[in-house]
Coordinates of C-alpha atoms and ligand atoms in Angstrom, one line a residue:
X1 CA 31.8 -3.5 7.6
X2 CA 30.1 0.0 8.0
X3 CA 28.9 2.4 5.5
X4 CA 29.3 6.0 5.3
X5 CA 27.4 8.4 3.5
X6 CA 29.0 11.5 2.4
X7 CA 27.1 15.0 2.1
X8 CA 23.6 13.5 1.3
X9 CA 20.4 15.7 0.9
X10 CA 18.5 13.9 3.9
X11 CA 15.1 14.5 4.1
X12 CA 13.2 13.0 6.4
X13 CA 9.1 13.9 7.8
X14 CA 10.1 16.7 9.7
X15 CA 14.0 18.0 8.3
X16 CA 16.2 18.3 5.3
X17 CA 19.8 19.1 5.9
X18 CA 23.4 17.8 4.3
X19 CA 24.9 15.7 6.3
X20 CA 26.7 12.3 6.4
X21 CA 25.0 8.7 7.9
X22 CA 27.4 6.6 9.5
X23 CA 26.0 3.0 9.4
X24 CA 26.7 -0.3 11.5
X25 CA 25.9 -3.4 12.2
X26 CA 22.7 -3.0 10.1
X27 CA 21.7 0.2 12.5
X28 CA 22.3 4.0 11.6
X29 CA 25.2 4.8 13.8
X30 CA 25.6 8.6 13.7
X31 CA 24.2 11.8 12.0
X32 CA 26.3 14.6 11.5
X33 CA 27.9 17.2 9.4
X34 CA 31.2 15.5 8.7
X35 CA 31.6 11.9 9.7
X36 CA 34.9 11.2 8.5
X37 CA 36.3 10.1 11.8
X38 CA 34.0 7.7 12.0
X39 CA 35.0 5.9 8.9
X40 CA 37.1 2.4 9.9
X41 CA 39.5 0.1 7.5
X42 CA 36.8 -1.6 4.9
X43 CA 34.1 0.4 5.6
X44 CA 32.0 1.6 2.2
X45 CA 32.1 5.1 1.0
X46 CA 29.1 6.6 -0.7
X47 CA 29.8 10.0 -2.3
X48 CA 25.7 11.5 -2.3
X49 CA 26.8 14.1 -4.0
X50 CA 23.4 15.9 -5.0
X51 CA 21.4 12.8 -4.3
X52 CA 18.6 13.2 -1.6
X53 CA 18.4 10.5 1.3
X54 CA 15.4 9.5 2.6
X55 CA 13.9 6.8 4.5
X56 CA 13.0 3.6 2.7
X57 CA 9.3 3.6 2.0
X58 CA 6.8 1.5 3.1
X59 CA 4.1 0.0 1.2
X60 CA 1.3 -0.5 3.6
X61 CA -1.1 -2.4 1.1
X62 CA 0.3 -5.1 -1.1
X63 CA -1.2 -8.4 -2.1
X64 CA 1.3 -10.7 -3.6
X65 CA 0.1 -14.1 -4.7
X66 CA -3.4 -13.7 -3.6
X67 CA -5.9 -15.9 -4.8
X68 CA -8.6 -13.9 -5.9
X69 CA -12.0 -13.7 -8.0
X70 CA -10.7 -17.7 -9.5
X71 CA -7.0 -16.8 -10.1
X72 CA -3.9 -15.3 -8.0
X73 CA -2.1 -12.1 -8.5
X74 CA 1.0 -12.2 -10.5
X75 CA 3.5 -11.3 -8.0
X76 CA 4.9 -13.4 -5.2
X77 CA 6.8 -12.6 -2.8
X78 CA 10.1 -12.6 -4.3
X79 CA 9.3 -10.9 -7.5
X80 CA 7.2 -8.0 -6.1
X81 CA 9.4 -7.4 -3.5
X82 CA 12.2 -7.4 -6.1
X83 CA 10.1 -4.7 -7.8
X84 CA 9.0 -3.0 -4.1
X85 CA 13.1 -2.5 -3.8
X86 CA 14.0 -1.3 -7.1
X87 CA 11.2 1.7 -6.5
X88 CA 12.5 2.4 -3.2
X89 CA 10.8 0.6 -1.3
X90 CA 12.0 -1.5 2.1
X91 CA 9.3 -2.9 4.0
X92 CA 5.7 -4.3 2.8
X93 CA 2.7 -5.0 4.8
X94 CA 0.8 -7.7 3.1
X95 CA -2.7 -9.0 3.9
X96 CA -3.5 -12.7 5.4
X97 CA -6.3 -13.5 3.5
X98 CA -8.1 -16.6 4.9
X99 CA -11.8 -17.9 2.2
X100 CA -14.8 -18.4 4.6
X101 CA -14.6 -21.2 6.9
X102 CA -10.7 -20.6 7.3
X103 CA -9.1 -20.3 10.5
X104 CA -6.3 -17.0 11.0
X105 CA -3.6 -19.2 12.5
X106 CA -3.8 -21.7 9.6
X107 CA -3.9 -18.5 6.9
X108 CA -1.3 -16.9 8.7
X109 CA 0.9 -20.1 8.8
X110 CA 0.3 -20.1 5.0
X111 CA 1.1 -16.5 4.3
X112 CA 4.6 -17.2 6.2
X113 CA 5.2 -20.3 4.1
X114 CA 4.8 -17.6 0.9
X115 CA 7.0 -14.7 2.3
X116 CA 9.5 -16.7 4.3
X117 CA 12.5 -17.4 2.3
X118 CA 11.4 -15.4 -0.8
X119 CA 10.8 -11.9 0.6
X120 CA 13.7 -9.3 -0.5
X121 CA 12.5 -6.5 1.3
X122 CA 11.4 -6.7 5.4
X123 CA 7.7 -7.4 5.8
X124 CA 4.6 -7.4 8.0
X125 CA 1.0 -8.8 7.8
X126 CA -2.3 -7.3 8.2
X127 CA -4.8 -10.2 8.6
X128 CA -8.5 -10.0 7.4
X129 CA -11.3 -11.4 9.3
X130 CA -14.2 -12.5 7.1
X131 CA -16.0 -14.9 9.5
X132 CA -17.0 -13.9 13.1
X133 CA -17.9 -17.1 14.6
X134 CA -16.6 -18.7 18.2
X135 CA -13.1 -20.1 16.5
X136 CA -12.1 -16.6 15.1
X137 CA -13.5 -14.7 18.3
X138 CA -11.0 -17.1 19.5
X139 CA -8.0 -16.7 17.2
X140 CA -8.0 -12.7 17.1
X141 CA -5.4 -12.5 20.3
X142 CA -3.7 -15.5 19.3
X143 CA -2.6 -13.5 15.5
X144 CA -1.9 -10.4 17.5
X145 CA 0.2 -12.4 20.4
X146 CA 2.2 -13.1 16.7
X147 CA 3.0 -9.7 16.0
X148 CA 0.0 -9.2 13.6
X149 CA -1.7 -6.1 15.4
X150 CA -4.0 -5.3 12.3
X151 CA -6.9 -6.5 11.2
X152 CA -8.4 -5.8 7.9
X153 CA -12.2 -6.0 7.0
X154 CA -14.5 -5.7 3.9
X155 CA -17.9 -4.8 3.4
X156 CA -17.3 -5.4 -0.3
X157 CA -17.2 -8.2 -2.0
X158 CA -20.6 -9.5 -0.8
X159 CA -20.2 -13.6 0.0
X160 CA -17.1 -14.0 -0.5
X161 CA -15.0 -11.3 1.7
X162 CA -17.6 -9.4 3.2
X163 CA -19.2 -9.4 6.6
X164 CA -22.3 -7.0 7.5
X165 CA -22.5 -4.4 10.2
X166 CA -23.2 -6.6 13.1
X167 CA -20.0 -8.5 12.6
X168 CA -17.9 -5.7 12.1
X169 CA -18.8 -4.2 15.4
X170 CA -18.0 -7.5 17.1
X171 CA -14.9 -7.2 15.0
X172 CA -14.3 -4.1 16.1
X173 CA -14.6 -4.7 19.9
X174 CA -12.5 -7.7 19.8
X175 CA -9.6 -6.1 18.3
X176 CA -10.3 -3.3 20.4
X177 CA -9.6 -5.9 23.3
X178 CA -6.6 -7.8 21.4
X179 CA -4.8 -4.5 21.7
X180 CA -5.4 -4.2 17.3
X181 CA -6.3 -1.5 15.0
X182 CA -9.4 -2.3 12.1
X183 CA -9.0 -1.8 8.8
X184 CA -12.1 -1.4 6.1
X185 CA -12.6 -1.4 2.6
X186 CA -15.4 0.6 3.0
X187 CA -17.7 0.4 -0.1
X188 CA -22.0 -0.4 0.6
X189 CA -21.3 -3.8 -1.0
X190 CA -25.3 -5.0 -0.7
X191 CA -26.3 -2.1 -3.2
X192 CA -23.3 -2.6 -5.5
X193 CA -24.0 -6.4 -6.0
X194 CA -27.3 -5.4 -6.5
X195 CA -26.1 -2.6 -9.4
X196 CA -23.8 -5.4 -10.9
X197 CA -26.9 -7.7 -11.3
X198 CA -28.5 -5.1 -13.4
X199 CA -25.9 -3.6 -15.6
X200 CA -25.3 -7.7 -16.8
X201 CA -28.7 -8.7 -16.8
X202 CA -29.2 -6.0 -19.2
X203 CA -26.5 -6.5 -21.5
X204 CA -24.0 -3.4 -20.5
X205 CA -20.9 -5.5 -19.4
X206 CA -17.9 -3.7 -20.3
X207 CA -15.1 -2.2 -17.8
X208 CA -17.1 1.0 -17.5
X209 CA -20.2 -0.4 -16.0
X210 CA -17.5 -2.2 -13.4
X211 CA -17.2 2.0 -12.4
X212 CA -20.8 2.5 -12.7
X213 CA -21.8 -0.1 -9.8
X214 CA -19.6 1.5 -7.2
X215 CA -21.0 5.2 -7.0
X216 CA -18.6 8.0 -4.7
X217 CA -21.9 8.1 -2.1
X218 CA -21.4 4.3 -1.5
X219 CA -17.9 4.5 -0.6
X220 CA -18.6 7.9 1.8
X221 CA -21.9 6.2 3.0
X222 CA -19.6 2.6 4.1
X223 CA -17.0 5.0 5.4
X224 CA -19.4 7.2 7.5
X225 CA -20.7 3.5 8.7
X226 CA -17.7 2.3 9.7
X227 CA -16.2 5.1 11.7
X228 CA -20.0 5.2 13.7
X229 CA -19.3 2.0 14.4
X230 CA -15.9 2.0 15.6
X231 CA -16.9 5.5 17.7
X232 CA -19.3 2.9 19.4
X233 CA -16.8 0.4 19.7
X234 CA -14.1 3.0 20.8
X235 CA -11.9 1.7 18.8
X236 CA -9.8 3.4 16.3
X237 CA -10.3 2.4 12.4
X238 CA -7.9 3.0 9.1
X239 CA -10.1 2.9 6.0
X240 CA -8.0 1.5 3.3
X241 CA -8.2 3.1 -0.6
X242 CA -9.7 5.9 -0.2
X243 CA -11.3 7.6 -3.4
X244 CA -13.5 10.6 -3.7
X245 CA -13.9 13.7 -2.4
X246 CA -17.3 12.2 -0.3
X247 CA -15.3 9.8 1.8
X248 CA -12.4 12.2 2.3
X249 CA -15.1 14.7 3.6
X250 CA -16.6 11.9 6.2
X251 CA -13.0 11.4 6.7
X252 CA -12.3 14.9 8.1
X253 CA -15.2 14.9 9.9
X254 CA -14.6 11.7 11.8
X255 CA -11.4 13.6 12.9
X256 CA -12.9 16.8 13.6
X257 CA -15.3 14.4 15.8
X258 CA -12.1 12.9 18.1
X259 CA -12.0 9.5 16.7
X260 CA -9.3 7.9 16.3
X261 CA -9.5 7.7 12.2
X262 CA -6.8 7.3 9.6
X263 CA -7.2 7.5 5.8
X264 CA -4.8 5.3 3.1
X265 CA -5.0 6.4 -0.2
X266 CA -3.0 5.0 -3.5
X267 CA -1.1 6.4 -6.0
X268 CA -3.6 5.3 -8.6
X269 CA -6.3 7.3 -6.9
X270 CA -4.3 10.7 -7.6
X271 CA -3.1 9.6 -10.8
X272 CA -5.6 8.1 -13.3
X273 CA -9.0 8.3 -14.1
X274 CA -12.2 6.9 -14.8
X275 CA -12.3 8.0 -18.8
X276 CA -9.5 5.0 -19.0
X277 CA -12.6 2.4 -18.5
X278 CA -13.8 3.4 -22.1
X279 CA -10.3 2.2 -24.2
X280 CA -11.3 0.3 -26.7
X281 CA -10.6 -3.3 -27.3
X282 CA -11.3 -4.2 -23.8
X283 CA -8.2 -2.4 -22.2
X284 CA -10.3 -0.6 -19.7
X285 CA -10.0 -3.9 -17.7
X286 CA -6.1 -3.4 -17.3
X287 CA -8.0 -0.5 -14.6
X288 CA -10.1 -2.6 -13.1
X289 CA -10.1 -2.6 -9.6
X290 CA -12.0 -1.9 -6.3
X291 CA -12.7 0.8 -5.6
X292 CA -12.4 2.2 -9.3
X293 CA -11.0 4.8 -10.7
X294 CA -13.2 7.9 -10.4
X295 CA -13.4 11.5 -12.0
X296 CA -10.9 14.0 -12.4
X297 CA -12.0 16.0 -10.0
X298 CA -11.6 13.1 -7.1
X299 CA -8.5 12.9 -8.1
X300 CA -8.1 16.9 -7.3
X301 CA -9.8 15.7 -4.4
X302 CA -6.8 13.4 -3.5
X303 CA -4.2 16.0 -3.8
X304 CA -5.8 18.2 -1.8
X305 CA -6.7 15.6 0.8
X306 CA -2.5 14.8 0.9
X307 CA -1.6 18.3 0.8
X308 CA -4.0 19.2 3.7
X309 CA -3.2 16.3 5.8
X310 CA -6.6 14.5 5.9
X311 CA -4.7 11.6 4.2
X312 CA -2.1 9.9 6.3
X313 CA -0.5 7.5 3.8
X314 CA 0.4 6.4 0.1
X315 CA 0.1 2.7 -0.6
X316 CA -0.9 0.8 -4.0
X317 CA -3.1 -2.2 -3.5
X318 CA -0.5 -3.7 -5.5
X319 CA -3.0 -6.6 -7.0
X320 CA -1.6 -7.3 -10.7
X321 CA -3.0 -9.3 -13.1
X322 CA -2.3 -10.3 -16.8
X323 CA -4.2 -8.7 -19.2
X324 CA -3.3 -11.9 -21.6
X325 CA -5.3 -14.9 -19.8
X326 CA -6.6 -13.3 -16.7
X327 CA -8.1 -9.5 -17.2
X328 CA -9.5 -10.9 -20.7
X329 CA -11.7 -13.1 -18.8
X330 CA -14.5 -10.4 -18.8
X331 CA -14.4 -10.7 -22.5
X332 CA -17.0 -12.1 -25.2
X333 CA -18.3 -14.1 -25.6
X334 CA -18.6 -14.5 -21.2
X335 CA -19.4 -10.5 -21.8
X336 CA -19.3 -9.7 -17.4
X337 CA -17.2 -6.8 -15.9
X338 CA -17.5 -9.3 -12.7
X339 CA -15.2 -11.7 -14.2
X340 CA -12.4 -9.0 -14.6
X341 CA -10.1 -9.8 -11.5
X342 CA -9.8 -6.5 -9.7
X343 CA -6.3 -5.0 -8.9
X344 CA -3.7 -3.8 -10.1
X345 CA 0.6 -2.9 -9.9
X346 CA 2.1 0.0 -8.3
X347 CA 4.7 -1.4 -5.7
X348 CA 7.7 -0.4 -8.1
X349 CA 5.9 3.3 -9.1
X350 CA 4.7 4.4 -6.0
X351 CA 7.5 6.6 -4.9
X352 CA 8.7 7.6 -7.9
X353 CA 5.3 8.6 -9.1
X354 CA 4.4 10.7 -5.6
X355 CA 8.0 12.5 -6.8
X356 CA 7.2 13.1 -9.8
X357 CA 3.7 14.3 -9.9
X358 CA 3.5 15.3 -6.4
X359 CA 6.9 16.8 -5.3
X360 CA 8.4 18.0 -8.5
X361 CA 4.8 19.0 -9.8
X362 CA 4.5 21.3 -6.5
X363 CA 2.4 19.7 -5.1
X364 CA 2.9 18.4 -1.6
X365 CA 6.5 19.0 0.0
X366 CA 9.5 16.6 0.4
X367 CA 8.6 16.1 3.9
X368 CA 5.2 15.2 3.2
X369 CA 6.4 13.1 0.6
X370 CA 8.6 11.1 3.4
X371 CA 5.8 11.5 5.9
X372 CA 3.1 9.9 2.9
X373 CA 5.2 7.0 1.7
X374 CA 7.3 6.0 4.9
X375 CA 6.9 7.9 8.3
X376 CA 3.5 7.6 9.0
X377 CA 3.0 4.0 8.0
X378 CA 5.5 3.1 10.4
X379 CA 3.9 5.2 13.1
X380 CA 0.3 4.1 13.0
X381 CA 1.2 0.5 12.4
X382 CA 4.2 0.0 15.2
X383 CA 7.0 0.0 13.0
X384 CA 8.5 3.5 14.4
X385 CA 10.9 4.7 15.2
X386 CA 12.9 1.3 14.2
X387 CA 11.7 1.8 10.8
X388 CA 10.0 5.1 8.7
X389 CA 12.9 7.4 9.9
X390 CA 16.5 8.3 9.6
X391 CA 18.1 8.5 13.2
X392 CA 20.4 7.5 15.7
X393 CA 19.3 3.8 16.2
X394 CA 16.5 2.7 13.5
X395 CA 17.4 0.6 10.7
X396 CA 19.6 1.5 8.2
X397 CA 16.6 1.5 5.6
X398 CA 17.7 4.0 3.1
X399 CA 17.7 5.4 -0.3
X400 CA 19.2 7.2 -2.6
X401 CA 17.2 9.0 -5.1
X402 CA 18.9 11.3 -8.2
X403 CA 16.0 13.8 -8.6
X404 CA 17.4 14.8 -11.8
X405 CA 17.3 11.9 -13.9
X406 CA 14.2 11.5 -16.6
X407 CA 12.5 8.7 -18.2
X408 CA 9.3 7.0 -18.5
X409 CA 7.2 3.7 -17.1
X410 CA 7.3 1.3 -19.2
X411 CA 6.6 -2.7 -18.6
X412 CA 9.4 -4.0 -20.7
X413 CA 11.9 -2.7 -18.4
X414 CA 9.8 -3.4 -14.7
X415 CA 10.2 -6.3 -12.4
X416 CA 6.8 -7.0 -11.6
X417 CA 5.9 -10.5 -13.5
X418 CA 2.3 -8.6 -15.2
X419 CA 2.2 -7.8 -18.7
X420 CA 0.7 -4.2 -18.1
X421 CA 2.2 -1.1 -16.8
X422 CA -0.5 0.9 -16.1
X423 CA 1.9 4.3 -16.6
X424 CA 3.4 3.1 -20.0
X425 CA 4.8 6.2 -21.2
X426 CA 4.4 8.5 -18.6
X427 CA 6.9 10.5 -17.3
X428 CA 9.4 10.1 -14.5
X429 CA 11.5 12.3 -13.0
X430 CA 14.0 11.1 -10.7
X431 CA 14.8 7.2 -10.1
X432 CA 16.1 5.1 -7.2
X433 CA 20.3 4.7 -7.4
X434 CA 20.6 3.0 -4.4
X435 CA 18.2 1.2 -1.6
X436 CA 19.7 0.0 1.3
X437 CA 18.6 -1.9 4.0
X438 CA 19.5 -2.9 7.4
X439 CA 22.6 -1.7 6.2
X440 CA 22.7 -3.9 3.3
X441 CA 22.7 -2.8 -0.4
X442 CA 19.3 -3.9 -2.3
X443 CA 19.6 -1.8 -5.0
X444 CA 23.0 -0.6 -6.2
X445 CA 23.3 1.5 -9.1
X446 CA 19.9 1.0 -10.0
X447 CA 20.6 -2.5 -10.6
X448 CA 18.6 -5.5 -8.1
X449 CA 21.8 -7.0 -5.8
X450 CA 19.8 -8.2 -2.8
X451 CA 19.3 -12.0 -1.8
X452 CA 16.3 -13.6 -2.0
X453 CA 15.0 -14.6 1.4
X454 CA 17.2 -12.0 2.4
X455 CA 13.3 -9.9 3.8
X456 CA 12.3 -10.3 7.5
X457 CA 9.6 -10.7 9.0
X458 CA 8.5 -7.5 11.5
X459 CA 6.8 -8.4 14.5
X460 CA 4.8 -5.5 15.6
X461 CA 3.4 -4.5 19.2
X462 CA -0.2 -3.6 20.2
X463 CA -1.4 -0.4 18.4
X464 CA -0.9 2.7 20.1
X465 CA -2.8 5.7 18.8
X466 CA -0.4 8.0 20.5
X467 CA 2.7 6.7 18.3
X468 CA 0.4 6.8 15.8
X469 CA -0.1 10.5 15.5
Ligands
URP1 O1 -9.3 -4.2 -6.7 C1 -8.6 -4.5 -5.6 N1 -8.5 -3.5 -4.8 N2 -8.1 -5.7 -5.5 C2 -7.4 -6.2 -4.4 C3 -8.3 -6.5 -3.2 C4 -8.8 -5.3 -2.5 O2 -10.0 -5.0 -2.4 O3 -8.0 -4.6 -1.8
ZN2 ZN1 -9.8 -3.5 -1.0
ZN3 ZN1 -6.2 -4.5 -1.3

């Protein structure tokens, strides 16, 4: 059974026209101004009407059901992608996180075991190297023969995640070879541990001092780092999160430079800010995360960074925890920001809030919007043209947004399993009536109809930076 859409407001990175999209056998079929002779005996008719039609997004940063800083994020697999569909969203790339000592295949065989049979939404994996000994050296062409062609580093989280300059240059050569691109959370995480020691051993332990240890020139001195090393490794590099108005700058300057440099940020990074560390009793760790929340004027930064083009994609870092029971630990009478777990949701917000604040606010334009959230995720990470687009031949990944409708956030009424909603009460304009994929309704009427298990996994080839562009 096919599916034609009637007269919708497509938009995709480059076009907007009304047109109908004839779907098939999970593809899109045709494109035109009037498919109606298209349209066969029990085939679905969707009347767009005024609705605009754009590719399903793609979250490129997720972690669902990570075990993290002594607990796990709140979302698995089927809830979060439950919530990833209901915001628009169609595929996910999720990071493989082995602890030290792991091996990838074994990590990635256990990140499979999570997704497999409980993902709604398709999905890929980025997996993170935090060990660079013989057996990973080893195991890097082995992930990437699998259809995992990123790899995601951190020179954060000092002893537990992180790896220091010389392994990140063997890092990056390795992948370079494995046909990979690097990722970096790029913060100087020897200095920051460093700060974090003092702040506690001198009694300041609240959320804000959680801000305080990770200062804008550590995240643009770790990004400068990490793009001088991957110029010497001639290897291209994607710095996750990105923050401040410092990093952006190395950012552009990497570019201007020729290297092959990409910049993520989230939506939380243009959207909140650092004055929500100082709520009072101890809600400031509902925006704990790394790395923080910064000024308003970073978050000026951001916009400006998107609008320009110095940004390539939206994700979230969608990391929730419970403020009940798992933010709280940082709490008296165990006074430490370092017990906070860091992250938190987005996966159901992103689009709506890059709509609302970015689109209807003026800010960037509904092609950027497309190219932000969907087109160039695809692109640098080997999921175009089959996904991130609307044409003749990709997968019917669509939806169908009413840009007219108004509400608010609010985490009574959202799907992911955390007790915050770090928007409660803000304002929405426009929601998600429909999300389709492979040709398939997920969301119908705003309403979750998908099946769970009903997400594939995406195999993805070797990175190719001229796709990428
Ligand atoms: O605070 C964050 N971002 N938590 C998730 C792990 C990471 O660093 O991406
Ligand atoms: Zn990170
Ligand atoms: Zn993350």
């Amino acid at each position: 059974m096919g599916i034609l859409i009637r007269q919708g407001d497509v938009v995709t990175a480059t076009d907007r026209y009304t047109g109908d999209i004839y779907v098939e056998n999970g593809h899109v079929a045709a494109l035109g101004r009037d498919l109606s002779a298209f349209r066969r005996a029990g085939d679905e008719v969707v009347e767009a009407g005024e609705l605009l039609v754009f590719p399903g997004g793609i979250d490129a940063h997720t972690h669902m059901e990570l075990p993290f800083m002594g607990t796990v994020s709140t979302d698995d697999f089927r809830d979060g992608t439950v919530a990833a569909a209901l915001g628009g969203t169609t595929g996910i790339i999720d990071f493989a996180i082995p602890a030290k000592g792991d091996g990838l295949l074994d990590t990635l065989a256990r990140w499979h075991e999570k997704a497999n049979g409980r993902a709604v939404v398709d999905y890929a994996f980025h997996m993170a190297v935090v060990d660079w000994n013989e057996r990973i050296r080893d195991e890097i062409p082995l992930v990437a023969e699998r259809g995992v062609t990123s790899f995601k580093t951190f020179t954060a989280y000092k002893g537990v995640l992180g790896i220091d300059d010389g392994q990140l240059f063997s890092i990056l050569r390795r992948v370079r070879e494995a046909g990979g691109l690097v990722t970096v959370h790029a913060v100087n995480g020897d200095v920051l541990s460093v700060l974090a020691e003092e702040f506690v051993r001198e009694g300041t332990t609240g959320p804000e001092y959680h801000y305080q240890t990770q200062p804008n020139c550590m995240e643009a001195e770790a990004t400068h780092r990490s793009f001088a090393l991957a110029g010497l490794a001639r290897q291209g590099v994607y710095i996750v999160h990105m923050t401040c108005g410092e990093s952006l700058d190395e950012l552009r300057q990497a570019r201007r430079a020729g290297l092959t440099a990409y910049g993520e940020t989230c939506v939380q990074y243009a959207l909140l800010d650092e004055s929500l560390y100082h709520k009072p009793d101890f809600e400031g760790a509902k925006y704990v995360l790394s790395p923080p929340l910064r000024s308003r004027k970073d978050t000026e930064e951001v916009w400006r960074a998107l609008a320009d083009g110095t940004l390539s994609t939206v994700a979230t870092d969608h990391c929730p925890f419970n403020f009940q029971g798992q933010k709280d630990r940082g709490r008296p009478p165990l006074a430490d920001f370092r017990r906070i777990p860091n992250g938190l949701p987005g996966v159901e917000e992103r689009m709506s809030l890059l709509y609302t604040y970015g689109v209807a606010a003026g800010r960037i334009s509904l092609n950027r919007f497309v190219q932000l959230t969907s087109t160039n995720v695809a692109r640098i990470f080997g999921l175009h043209p089959r996904k991130g687009t609307i044409a003749v031949g990709s997968d019917a990944d669509l939806v169908l947004y009413d840009p007219r409708w108004e509400g608010t956030y609010s985490a009574r009424r959202q799907a992911s399993r955390c007790d915050t909603n770090v928007y409660e009460g803000w304002r929405q304009q426009g929601r998600v009536v429909h999300t389709i994929q492979r040709g398939r309704f997920l969301v119908r009427d705003g309403r979750f109809v998908g099946e769970e298990g009903g997400g594939r996994f995406i195999e993805r080839p070797r990175f190719d930076p001229l796709q990428a562009q």
